[in-house]
Amino acid sequence: MDLLDQLADTFFNWEEMAKVIPSLLSVGLPNTLILAVASGILGSLLGLLLAMMGISRNAGARWVARIYTDIFRGLPAILVILVIGIGLSPIAREITGSRNPYPLGILALTLIAAAYIGEIFRSGIQSVEKGQLEASRALGFSYGSSMRLVVVPQGIRRVLPALVNQFISLLKDSSLVFMLGLAASDREIFRIGNDAMANTGNLSPLVAAGVLYLILTVPLTHFVNFIDNRLRTGRPEKKEPDDAAAPIGKGAQA
Amino acid sequence: MTEFASGSLTGKNLHLSFGHNHVLRGIDLHVEKGTTASVIGPSGSGKSTLLRVMNRLIEPDQGDILLDGRSVLKDNPDELRQRIGMVFQQFNLFPHKTVAENVTLALRKLRKLPKDQARAEALEQLDLVGLKHKADVRPANLSGGQQQRVAIARALAMKPEVMFFDEATSALDPELVKGVLALMTDLAKGGMTMVVVTHEMGFSRNVSDTVTFMDAGVVVESGPPEQIFTAPATDRLKGFLSDVL
């Protein structure tokens, strides 16, 4: 067997790949999505709270947000996952009665994501022209309503590309929960590929796992470009469903 | 034009400082119900700040504000601002909402109108400024003049008792200024109480009932337009007029 064949067998052994694909899809994929989606949603909510605190007129709130962000942005993700996943596991076991490391894995990923997402939201909200807040307040909206109805929606829109990038990063970082030790049915994509590699001594299962990650992340990357363009050129004119459904009413009004 | 629920507006001895910068140094301004007061003066004289103080976007350090003869300094400032419409130099339309939604937002959330009624009122206001046919496009697709007319409709929809214009035509291309000024003239003739900060001396002279000349945070001269423009009493006003006319 010459060198090329050997390399091909190491990376692209179709037999080994075929063996691992069913569990990648039926176990790994749903688990990875649970980790990434749950921490993405929670991280966005916590991030929005951090962003609001970061631009608050209350110095105490600004400080808390600042320190939180410095800590969780400054630590390696794997360290946070280990410290929280192991350190809090006795408490988690007490509360949930299960040894499933997912709640803590999601918590750790959420805390990390929130630090980044908070900064993304804050930069977006602060980029909205001062005149928007002023115009809203001049109409009679309170500061809170003005932020909620006028400023924050515009700020978030502007940073959607950066936000999707953060979700991509989160999807990949979800692989790190393998460090917490997962039962067979809890394994996510990376762990399944890794286990199969360890068992067979062949890299192909990991390559298959990698391909599955790419199938998830590459469309997201292109989605970023799409919304980036859409934000720049504006969306094609949109009709509200009830307008489209009631042309007679509309005509009668004119 | 329709009837307006106008009121009179008075600012008394208004003071404001930003740190050591004393921006307003005891301003008195009175606008009779249904009349138009224009405020002129060099850049940085405090004209725009005066408007923001009179609707309490910025709280004055000292002085009083009376709407229809009653002090409003103790009122909820958000409620006060519902009674005073404001139009800005940069239009400040909400770019993420359609033209109609720009107008309906405050109607729905503050005046609590149901959706169809808010839409009907918005279309009526947009019709008044000649832009009903643009109701469902985004502001970015409109010219500057059209955007400013939408901003005026948005303010009018709240049925304000007073309207503030803060250099409403300064950011417009010259050929678009006329339409906006014509609309402002219609409002003034229709009996809206207006305070107009402007660099348009023609408007100030021909449309307003009183003219107030401000410089460096004080009212230097004020009176009917013919007096201000044909018989200025102070050197400062004479100098300003010779610069701008």
Short mmCIF file of C-alpha atoms in Angstrom, two decimals:
data_model
loop_
_atom_site.label_atom_id
_atom_site.label_comp_id
_atom_site.label_asym_id
_atom_site.label_seq_id
_atom_site.Cartn_x
_atom_site.Cartn_y
_atom_site.Cartn_z
CA MET A 1 0.00 0.00 0.00
CA ASP A 2 1.57 3.26 -0.98
CA LEU A 3 1.48 6.48 1.02
CA LEU A 4 -1.49 8.01 -0.78
CA ASP A 5 -3.67 4.98 -0.21
CA GLN A 6 -2.66 5.00 3.40
CA LEU A 7 -3.66 8.64 3.80
CA ALA A 8 -6.93 8.05 2.01
CA ASP A 9 -7.67 5.16 4.33
CA THR A 10 -6.84 7.25 7.40
CA PHE A 11 -9.12 10.15 6.51
CA PHE A 12 -11.69 8.77 4.12
CA ASN A 13 -12.38 5.21 5.08
CA TRP A 14 -15.95 5.04 3.83
CA GLU A 15 -16.73 1.92 5.80
CA GLU A 16 -15.78 3.52 9.12
CA MET A 17 -17.69 6.65 8.20
CA ALA A 18 -20.79 4.71 7.28
CA LYS A 19 -20.66 2.97 10.62
CA VAL A 20 -20.60 6.18 12.60
CA ILE A 21 -23.04 8.26 10.55
CA PRO A 22 -26.27 6.79 12.03
CA SER A 23 -25.30 7.68 15.60
CA LEU A 24 -23.89 11.04 14.49
CA LEU A 25 -27.29 11.91 13.07
CA SER A 26 -29.57 10.28 15.61
CA VAL A 27 -27.64 11.08 18.80
CA GLY A 28 -24.90 13.62 18.12
CA LEU A 29 -26.84 16.06 15.97
CA PRO A 30 -29.81 16.53 18.33
CA ASN A 31 -27.52 16.84 21.34
CA THR A 32 -25.30 19.42 19.68
CA LEU A 33 -28.36 21.37 18.60
CA ILE A 34 -29.82 21.26 22.12
CA LEU A 35 -26.60 22.62 23.59
CA ALA A 36 -26.11 25.30 20.95
CA VAL A 37 -29.72 26.47 20.65
CA ALA A 38 -30.44 26.51 24.38
CA SER A 39 -27.28 28.40 25.25
CA GLY A 40 -27.76 30.65 22.20
CA ILE A 41 -31.22 31.72 23.34
CA LEU A 42 -30.30 32.06 27.02
CA GLY A 43 -27.04 33.77 26.14
CA SER A 44 -28.91 36.30 23.98
CA LEU A 45 -31.33 37.11 26.78
CA LEU A 46 -28.58 37.48 29.35
CA GLY A 47 -26.50 39.39 26.78
CA LEU A 48 -29.33 41.85 26.18
CA LEU A 49 -29.60 42.40 29.93
CA LEU A 50 -25.83 42.97 30.13
CA ALA A 51 -26.01 45.40 27.22
CA MET A 52 -28.78 47.40 28.88
CA MET A 53 -26.77 47.44 32.11
CA GLY A 54 -23.68 48.48 30.17
CA ILE A 55 -25.36 51.61 28.82
CA SER A 56 -27.40 52.30 31.94
CA ARG A 57 -27.19 55.64 33.71
CA ASN A 58 -26.63 53.69 36.93
CA ALA A 59 -22.89 53.41 37.53
CA GLY A 60 -23.31 50.27 39.65
CA ALA A 61 -25.07 48.42 36.83
CA ARG A 62 -22.40 49.52 34.37
CA TRP A 63 -19.71 48.18 36.69
CA VAL A 64 -21.35 44.81 37.14
CA ALA A 65 -21.72 44.42 33.38
CA ARG A 66 -18.14 45.52 32.80
CA ILE A 67 -16.64 43.10 35.31
CA TYR A 68 -18.83 40.21 34.16
CA THR A 69 -17.82 40.78 30.56
CA ASP A 70 -14.13 41.07 31.37
CA ILE A 71 -14.16 37.80 33.26
CA PHE A 72 -16.13 35.61 30.88
CA ARG A 73 -14.57 37.04 27.75
CA GLY A 74 -11.11 36.71 29.22
CA LEU A 75 -11.25 33.04 30.18
CA PRO A 76 -10.79 30.05 27.88
CA ALA A 77 -14.16 28.41 27.21
CA ILE A 78 -12.87 25.00 28.25
CA LEU A 79 -11.82 26.34 31.65
CA VAL A 80 -15.25 27.81 32.33
CA ILE A 81 -16.96 24.62 31.22
CA LEU A 82 -14.79 22.48 33.47
CA VAL A 83 -14.99 24.73 36.50
CA ILE A 84 -18.75 25.11 36.28
CA GLY A 85 -19.46 21.59 35.07
CA ILE A 86 -17.45 19.94 37.80
CA GLY A 87 -17.67 22.54 40.53
CA LEU A 88 -21.43 22.90 40.47
CA SER A 89 -22.28 19.27 39.73
CA PRO A 90 -23.03 18.34 43.40
CA ILE A 91 -25.53 21.20 43.58
CA ALA A 92 -27.01 20.32 40.21
CA ARG A 93 -27.39 16.69 41.26
CA GLU A 94 -29.16 17.81 44.41
CA ILE A 95 -31.59 19.99 42.49
CA THR A 96 -32.28 17.88 39.41
CA GLY A 97 -31.55 14.47 40.85
CA SER A 98 -29.72 13.50 37.68
CA ARG A 99 -26.08 13.19 36.71
CA ASN A 100 -26.75 14.60 33.27
CA PRO A 101 -24.06 17.26 32.69
CA TYR A 102 -26.17 19.11 30.11
CA PRO A 103 -27.76 21.71 32.38
CA LEU A 104 -24.33 22.75 33.61
CA GLY A 105 -22.83 22.57 30.13
CA ILE A 106 -25.61 24.82 28.87
CA LEU A 107 -25.09 27.14 31.83
CA ALA A 108 -21.37 27.44 31.15
CA LEU A 109 -21.87 28.02 27.43
CA THR A 110 -24.60 30.56 28.21
CA LEU A 111 -22.38 32.52 30.58
CA ILE A 112 -19.60 32.68 28.00
CA ALA A 113 -21.90 33.52 25.09
CA ALA A 114 -23.65 36.25 27.11
CA ALA A 115 -20.38 38.12 27.59
CA TYR A 116 -19.75 38.27 23.85
CA ILE A 117 -23.37 38.81 22.84
CA GLY A 118 -23.72 41.57 25.44
CA GLU A 119 -20.85 43.45 23.83
CA ILE A 120 -22.34 42.90 20.37
CA PHE A 121 -25.72 44.26 21.46
CA ARG A 122 -24.17 47.16 23.32
CA SER A 123 -22.15 48.30 20.31
CA GLY A 124 -25.26 48.02 18.13
CA ILE A 125 -27.49 49.94 20.50
CA GLN A 126 -24.89 52.66 20.98
CA SER A 127 -24.51 53.04 17.21
CA VAL A 128 -28.13 54.19 16.87
CA GLU A 129 -28.19 57.96 16.29
CA LYS A 130 -29.02 60.08 19.31
CA GLY A 131 -31.81 61.71 17.31
CA GLN A 132 -33.82 58.47 17.38
CA LEU A 133 -34.08 58.51 21.16
CA GLU A 134 -34.74 62.24 21.07
CA ALA A 135 -37.53 61.92 18.49
CA SER A 136 -39.16 59.11 20.42
CA ARG A 137 -38.99 61.01 23.67
CA ALA A 138 -40.34 64.13 21.96
CA LEU A 139 -43.41 62.12 20.96
CA GLY A 140 -43.99 61.41 24.65
CA PHE A 141 -42.43 57.98 25.10
CA SER A 142 -40.57 57.32 28.34
CA TYR A 143 -36.87 56.42 28.26
CA GLY A 144 -37.70 52.74 28.73
CA SER A 145 -40.37 52.62 26.01
CA SER A 146 -38.12 54.56 23.65
CA MET A 147 -35.33 52.06 24.13
CA ARG A 148 -37.67 49.08 23.75
CA LEU A 149 -39.65 50.32 20.74
CA VAL A 150 -37.19 52.45 18.82
CA VAL A 151 -33.54 52.21 19.81
CA VAL A 152 -32.93 48.56 20.75
CA PRO A 153 -34.72 47.04 17.71
CA GLN A 154 -32.57 49.17 15.41
CA GLY A 155 -29.41 48.36 17.33
CA ILE A 156 -30.04 44.62 17.22
CA ARG A 157 -30.80 44.74 13.51
CA ARG A 158 -27.44 46.33 12.85
CA VAL A 159 -25.50 43.62 14.67
CA LEU A 160 -27.37 40.57 13.36
CA PRO A 161 -24.36 39.47 11.28
CA ALA A 162 -22.08 39.61 14.32
CA LEU A 163 -24.73 37.79 16.32
CA VAL A 164 -24.92 34.92 13.84
CA ASN A 165 -21.13 34.69 13.91
CA GLN A 166 -21.40 34.30 17.64
CA PHE A 167 -23.94 31.48 17.19
CA ILE A 168 -21.53 29.72 14.84
CA SER A 169 -18.82 30.00 17.44
CA LEU A 170 -21.20 28.67 20.08
CA LEU A 171 -22.14 25.71 17.92
CA LYS A 172 -18.49 24.77 17.69
CA ASP A 173 -17.74 25.43 21.36
CA SER A 174 -20.58 23.12 22.35
CA SER A 175 -18.18 20.27 21.52
CA LEU A 176 -16.20 21.16 24.64
CA VAL A 177 -18.82 19.71 26.98
CA PHE A 178 -17.34 16.30 26.14
CA MET A 179 -14.86 17.17 28.90
CA LEU A 180 -17.62 16.70 31.46
CA GLY A 181 -17.99 12.99 30.69
CA LEU A 182 -21.10 12.09 28.78
CA ALA A 183 -23.28 8.96 28.90
CA ALA A 184 -23.61 7.22 25.53
CA SER A 185 -26.97 8.81 24.76
CA ASP A 186 -25.75 12.30 25.77
CA ARG A 187 -22.82 12.43 23.40
CA GLU A 188 -22.75 15.26 20.90
CA ILE A 189 -21.24 15.24 17.42
CA PHE A 190 -17.60 15.64 18.37
CA ARG A 191 -17.65 13.06 21.13
CA ILE A 192 -19.23 10.44 18.91
CA GLY A 193 -16.64 11.00 16.22
CA ASN A 194 -13.87 10.98 18.79
CA ASP A 195 -15.04 7.77 20.44
CA ALA A 196 -15.30 5.99 17.12
CA MET A 197 -11.83 7.18 16.24
CA ALA A 198 -10.44 5.88 19.51
CA ASN A 199 -12.11 2.51 19.00
CA THR A 200 -11.01 1.97 15.42
CA GLY A 201 -7.76 3.89 15.32
CA ASN A 202 -9.02 5.47 12.13
CA LEU A 203 -9.61 9.21 11.72
CA SER A 204 -12.51 8.88 9.30
CA PRO A 205 -15.26 9.10 11.96
CA LEU A 206 -13.82 12.46 13.09
CA VAL A 207 -13.75 13.60 9.50
CA ALA A 208 -17.41 12.65 9.24
CA ALA A 209 -18.12 14.64 12.41
CA GLY A 210 -16.25 17.56 10.89
CA VAL A 211 -18.33 17.37 7.73
CA LEU A 212 -21.49 17.43 9.83
CA TYR A 213 -20.26 20.57 11.64
CA LEU A 214 -19.59 22.18 8.27
CA ILE A 215 -23.08 21.27 7.07
CA LEU A 216 -24.38 23.23 10.05
CA THR A 217 -21.99 26.18 10.03
CA VAL A 218 -21.42 26.92 6.36
CA PRO A 219 -25.08 27.77 5.66
CA LEU A 220 -25.04 30.00 8.74
CA THR A 221 -21.97 31.80 7.37
CA HIS A 222 -23.81 32.43 4.13
CA PHE A 223 -26.88 33.47 6.05
CA VAL A 224 -24.70 36.16 7.64
CA ASN A 225 -23.74 37.46 4.21
CA PHE A 226 -27.38 37.38 3.16
CA ILE A 227 -28.64 39.44 6.08
CA ASP A 228 -25.65 41.72 5.75
CA ASN A 229 -26.71 42.49 2.18
CA ARG A 230 -30.33 42.73 3.11
CA LEU A 231 -29.53 45.24 5.83
CA ARG A 232 -27.48 47.29 3.44
CA THR A 233 -29.94 47.40 0.55
CA GLY A 234 -33.21 47.12 2.47
CA ARG A 235 -35.76 44.42 2.04
CA PRO A 236 -38.11 44.25 -0.90
CA GLU A 237 -41.38 45.91 -0.03
CA LYS A 238 -43.32 43.81 2.42
CA LYS A 239 -47.09 43.64 2.66
CA GLU A 240 -48.75 42.90 5.94
CA PRO A 241 -50.80 39.74 5.67
CA ASP A 242 -54.05 41.47 6.53
CA ASP A 243 -53.42 44.13 3.89
CA ALA A 244 -52.86 41.52 1.25
CA ALA A 245 -55.92 39.59 2.36
CA ALA A 246 -58.31 42.51 2.30
CA PRO A 247 -57.84 44.38 -0.97
CA ILE A 248 -61.48 45.47 -0.89
CA GLY A 249 -61.18 47.14 2.47
CA LYS A 250 -58.06 48.88 1.29
CA GLY A 251 -59.73 50.10 -1.87
CA ALA A 252 -62.69 51.38 0.07
CA GLN A 253 -60.39 53.43 2.26
CA ALA A 254 -58.63 55.13 -0.63
CA MET B 1 -56.46 72.84 7.26
CA THR B 2 -58.20 71.38 10.25
CA GLU B 3 -58.78 73.07 13.56
CA PHE B 4 -56.00 72.74 16.10
CA ALA B 5 -56.33 72.43 19.86
CA SER B 6 -53.70 75.10 20.25
CA GLY B 7 -52.58 76.63 23.49
CA SER B 8 -50.27 79.46 24.49
CA LEU B 9 -46.74 78.78 25.66
CA THR B 10 -44.49 80.81 27.91
CA GLY B 11 -40.91 80.34 29.01
CA LYS B 12 -39.90 82.50 31.96
CA ASN B 13 -36.35 83.30 32.97
CA LEU B 14 -35.00 79.95 31.70
CA HIS B 15 -31.47 79.08 32.68
CA LEU B 16 -29.38 76.09 31.67
CA SER B 17 -25.73 75.23 32.11
CA PHE B 18 -23.70 72.32 30.86
CA GLY B 19 -20.87 72.34 33.38
CA HIS B 20 -19.27 75.75 33.09
CA ASN B 21 -21.00 76.45 29.79
CA HIS B 22 -23.95 78.73 30.56
CA VAL B 23 -26.10 77.99 27.49
CA LEU B 24 -29.32 79.77 28.43
CA ARG B 25 -29.01 82.88 30.58
CA GLY B 26 -32.53 83.88 31.54
CA ILE B 27 -34.66 83.45 28.42
CA ASP B 28 -38.19 84.81 28.27
CA LEU B 29 -40.35 83.70 25.36
CA HIS B 30 -44.10 83.99 25.01
CA VAL B 31 -46.21 82.58 22.19
CA GLU B 32 -49.88 83.51 22.05
CA LYS B 33 -52.37 80.79 21.27
CA GLY B 34 -52.61 80.24 17.53
CA THR B 35 -49.60 82.38 16.63
CA THR B 36 -46.12 81.64 15.34
CA ALA B 37 -42.96 82.80 17.04
CA SER B 38 -39.73 82.44 15.13
CA VAL B 39 -36.39 82.34 16.86
CA ILE B 40 -33.36 83.49 14.90
CA GLY B 41 -29.72 83.96 15.77
CA PRO B 42 -26.22 82.73 15.04
CA SER B 43 -25.19 79.09 15.49
CA GLY B 44 -24.50 78.20 19.07
CA SER B 45 -26.73 80.94 20.43
CA GLY B 46 -28.89 78.39 22.28
CA LYS B 47 -31.96 78.37 19.99
CA SER B 48 -32.22 74.59 19.64
CA THR B 49 -31.43 74.09 23.31
CA LEU B 50 -34.24 76.48 24.17
CA LEU B 51 -36.75 74.25 22.34
CA ARG B 52 -35.46 71.16 24.15
CA VAL B 53 -35.79 72.92 27.47
CA MET B 54 -39.32 74.13 26.72
CA ASN B 55 -40.53 70.54 26.15
CA ARG B 56 -38.28 69.29 28.95
CA LEU B 57 -36.14 67.00 26.85
CA ILE B 58 -33.57 68.85 28.93
CA GLU B 59 -34.66 70.06 32.34
CA PRO B 60 -33.97 73.76 32.97
CA ASP B 61 -31.77 74.70 35.94
CA GLN B 62 -34.06 77.60 36.75
CA GLY B 63 -37.17 79.31 35.42
CA ASP B 64 -40.71 78.24 34.58
CA ILE B 65 -42.63 76.89 31.61
CA LEU B 66 -46.34 77.61 31.24
CA LEU B 67 -48.67 75.87 28.84
CA ASP B 68 -51.99 77.68 28.57
CA GLY B 69 -51.03 79.75 31.57
CA ARG B 70 -50.32 76.82 33.86
CA SER B 71 -46.86 75.76 35.00
CA VAL B 72 -45.92 72.34 33.65
CA LEU B 73 -42.64 71.84 35.49
CA LYS B 74 -44.27 69.54 38.03
CA ASP B 75 -46.13 67.48 35.40
CA ASN B 76 -44.87 64.17 34.11
CA PRO B 77 -42.46 65.27 31.35
CA ASP B 78 -43.55 62.40 29.07
CA GLU B 79 -47.14 63.62 29.23
CA LEU B 80 -46.03 67.18 28.59
CA ARG B 81 -44.19 66.10 25.45
CA GLN B 82 -47.32 64.42 24.12
CA ARG B 83 -48.84 67.90 24.07
CA ILE B 84 -45.93 69.50 22.21
CA GLY B 85 -45.01 68.22 18.75
CA MET B 86 -41.43 68.53 17.61
CA VAL B 87 -39.83 68.43 14.17
CA PHE B 88 -36.06 68.04 13.86
CA GLN B 89 -33.41 69.18 11.44
CA GLN B 90 -32.45 65.57 10.65
CA PHE B 91 -36.10 64.35 10.46
CA ASN B 92 -35.34 61.45 12.83
CA LEU B 93 -37.92 59.15 11.31
CA PHE B 94 -37.71 55.58 12.58
CA PRO B 95 -35.95 53.76 9.74
CA HIS B 96 -37.07 50.27 10.79
CA LYS B 97 -40.74 51.20 10.44
CA THR B 98 -42.83 52.14 7.43
CA VAL B 99 -44.06 55.67 6.93
CA ALA B 100 -47.50 54.75 8.32
CA GLU B 101 -45.98 52.90 11.28
CA ASN B 102 -43.90 55.97 12.09
CA VAL B 103 -47.14 57.85 12.52
CA THR B 104 -49.15 55.09 14.23
CA LEU B 105 -46.51 54.12 16.82
CA ALA B 106 -47.36 56.86 19.31
CA LEU B 107 -51.07 56.69 18.46
CA ARG B 108 -51.18 53.03 19.36
CA LYS B 109 -48.80 52.92 22.30
CA LEU B 110 -49.52 56.27 23.92
CA ARG B 111 -53.04 57.19 22.85
CA LYS B 112 -53.94 53.47 22.93
CA LEU B 113 -55.93 53.59 19.70
CA PRO B 114 -56.88 50.25 18.14
CA LYS B 115 -54.90 49.28 15.06
CA ASP B 116 -57.41 50.24 12.35
CA GLN B 117 -58.26 53.54 13.94
CA ALA B 118 -54.58 54.45 14.34
CA ARG B 119 -54.01 53.54 10.71
CA ALA B 120 -56.98 55.62 9.58
CA GLU B 121 -55.77 58.64 11.54
CA ALA B 122 -52.25 58.18 10.23
CA LEU B 123 -53.49 58.06 6.63
CA GLU B 124 -55.48 61.21 7.27
CA GLN B 125 -52.40 63.03 8.56
CA LEU B 126 -50.30 61.71 5.68
CA ASP B 127 -52.96 62.91 3.27
CA LEU B 128 -52.67 66.35 4.82
CA VAL B 129 -48.95 66.47 3.98
CA GLY B 130 -49.54 64.92 0.55
CA LEU B 131 -47.89 61.57 1.22
CA LYS B 132 -50.73 59.13 1.75
CA HIS B 133 -49.54 57.13 -1.27
CA LYS B 134 -46.20 56.52 0.48
CA ALA B 135 -47.77 55.03 3.60
CA ASP B 136 -46.25 51.58 3.19
CA VAL B 137 -42.70 52.37 2.13
CA ARG B 138 -39.74 52.87 4.40
CA PRO B 139 -38.48 56.38 5.10
CA ALA B 140 -35.17 55.61 3.37
CA ASN B 141 -37.06 55.48 0.06
CA LEU B 142 -38.28 59.06 0.42
CA SER B 143 -36.59 62.34 -0.43
CA GLY B 144 -35.50 64.60 2.41
CA GLY B 145 -38.47 66.88 1.86
CA GLN B 146 -40.88 63.96 1.94
CA GLN B 147 -39.25 62.60 5.09
CA GLN B 148 -39.64 65.95 6.78
CA ARG B 149 -43.30 66.10 5.80
CA VAL B 150 -43.80 62.63 7.29
CA ALA B 151 -42.08 63.86 10.47
CA ILE B 152 -44.54 66.75 10.58
CA ALA B 153 -47.47 64.34 10.09
CA ARG B 154 -46.09 62.12 12.87
CA ALA B 155 -46.01 65.08 15.25
CA LEU B 156 -49.43 66.39 14.19
CA ALA B 157 -51.06 63.00 14.66
CA MET B 158 -50.69 63.39 18.41
CA LYS B 159 -52.93 66.49 18.19
CA PRO B 160 -50.38 68.70 19.93
CA GLU B 161 -51.23 72.07 21.40
CA VAL B 162 -47.92 73.53 20.28
CA MET B 163 -45.48 72.61 17.51
CA PHE B 164 -41.71 73.10 17.67
CA PHE B 165 -39.63 73.26 14.50
CA ASP B 166 -35.88 72.97 15.01
CA GLU B 167 -34.26 74.20 11.80
CA ALA B 168 -36.65 71.95 9.94
CA THR B 169 -35.39 72.91 6.49
CA SER B 170 -31.65 73.25 7.17
CA ALA B 171 -30.79 69.71 6.08
CA LEU B 172 -32.86 69.84 2.90
CA ASP B 173 -31.70 70.34 -0.67
CA PRO B 174 -32.67 73.86 -1.80
CA GLU B 175 -35.39 72.67 -4.19
CA LEU B 176 -37.10 70.72 -1.38
CA VAL B 177 -37.21 73.57 1.13
CA LYS B 178 -40.19 75.25 -0.49
CA GLY B 179 -42.61 72.36 0.02
CA VAL B 180 -41.82 72.05 3.70
CA LEU B 181 -42.03 75.80 4.26
CA ALA B 182 -45.38 75.88 2.47
CA LEU B 183 -46.67 73.19 4.79
CA MET B 184 -45.40 75.09 7.84
CA THR B 185 -47.07 78.23 6.51
CA ASP B 186 -50.35 76.34 6.15
CA LEU B 187 -50.09 75.19 9.75
CA ALA B 188 -49.38 78.70 10.97
CA LYS B 189 -52.31 80.11 8.98
CA GLY B 190 -54.48 77.28 10.28
CA GLY B 191 -54.03 78.50 13.83
CA MET B 192 -51.36 76.15 15.19
CA THR B 193 -49.24 77.61 17.97
CA MET B 194 -45.68 77.27 16.69
CA VAL B 195 -42.16 78.00 17.80
CA VAL B 196 -39.89 77.95 14.78
CA VAL B 197 -36.12 78.01 15.10
CA THR B 198 -35.01 78.90 11.61
CA HIS B 199 -32.41 80.29 9.28
CA GLU B 200 -35.11 81.02 6.70
CA MET B 201 -35.40 84.78 7.08
CA GLY B 202 -38.18 84.94 4.48
CA PHE B 203 -40.34 82.59 6.53
CA SER B 204 -39.51 84.41 9.74
CA ARG B 205 -40.41 87.75 8.22
CA ASN B 206 -43.52 86.80 6.27
CA VAL B 207 -45.17 84.09 8.35
CA SER B 208 -44.34 84.58 11.99
CA ASP B 209 -46.20 86.92 14.30
CA THR B 210 -43.21 87.61 16.52
CA VAL B 211 -39.49 87.26 15.99
CA THR B 212 -37.01 86.64 18.77
CA PHE B 213 -33.31 87.23 18.15
CA MET B 214 -31.02 85.24 20.43
CA ASP B 215 -27.29 85.49 20.85
CA ALA B 216 -25.00 83.81 23.39
CA GLY B 217 -27.85 82.50 25.50
CA VAL B 218 -29.86 85.70 25.87
CA VAL B 219 -32.77 87.28 24.00
CA VAL B 220 -31.23 90.35 22.44
CA GLU B 221 -34.34 91.68 20.72
CA SER B 222 -37.84 90.53 20.14
CA GLY B 223 -40.89 92.01 18.45
CA PRO B 224 -43.09 91.89 15.38
CA PRO B 225 -41.20 90.96 12.18
CA GLU B 226 -41.38 94.40 10.53
CA GLN B 227 -39.72 95.96 13.58
CA ILE B 228 -37.01 93.29 13.82
CA PHE B 229 -36.19 93.25 10.13
CA THR B 230 -36.61 96.92 9.19
CA ALA B 231 -35.72 98.72 12.41
CA PRO B 232 -33.26 96.59 14.40
CA ALA B 233 -32.32 98.46 17.57
CA THR B 234 -29.12 96.71 18.59
CA ASP B 235 -25.78 96.43 16.83
CA ARG B 236 -25.79 92.67 17.38
CA LEU B 237 -29.03 92.20 15.45
CA LYS B 238 -27.92 94.66 12.76
CA GLY B 239 -24.68 92.70 12.36
CA PHE B 240 -26.53 89.37 12.22
CA LEU B 241 -29.02 90.61 9.64
CA SER B 242 -26.32 92.06 7.44
CA ASP B 243 -24.58 88.68 7.58
CA VAL B 244 -27.60 86.58 6.63
CA LEU B 245 -29.65 88.83 4.32
#
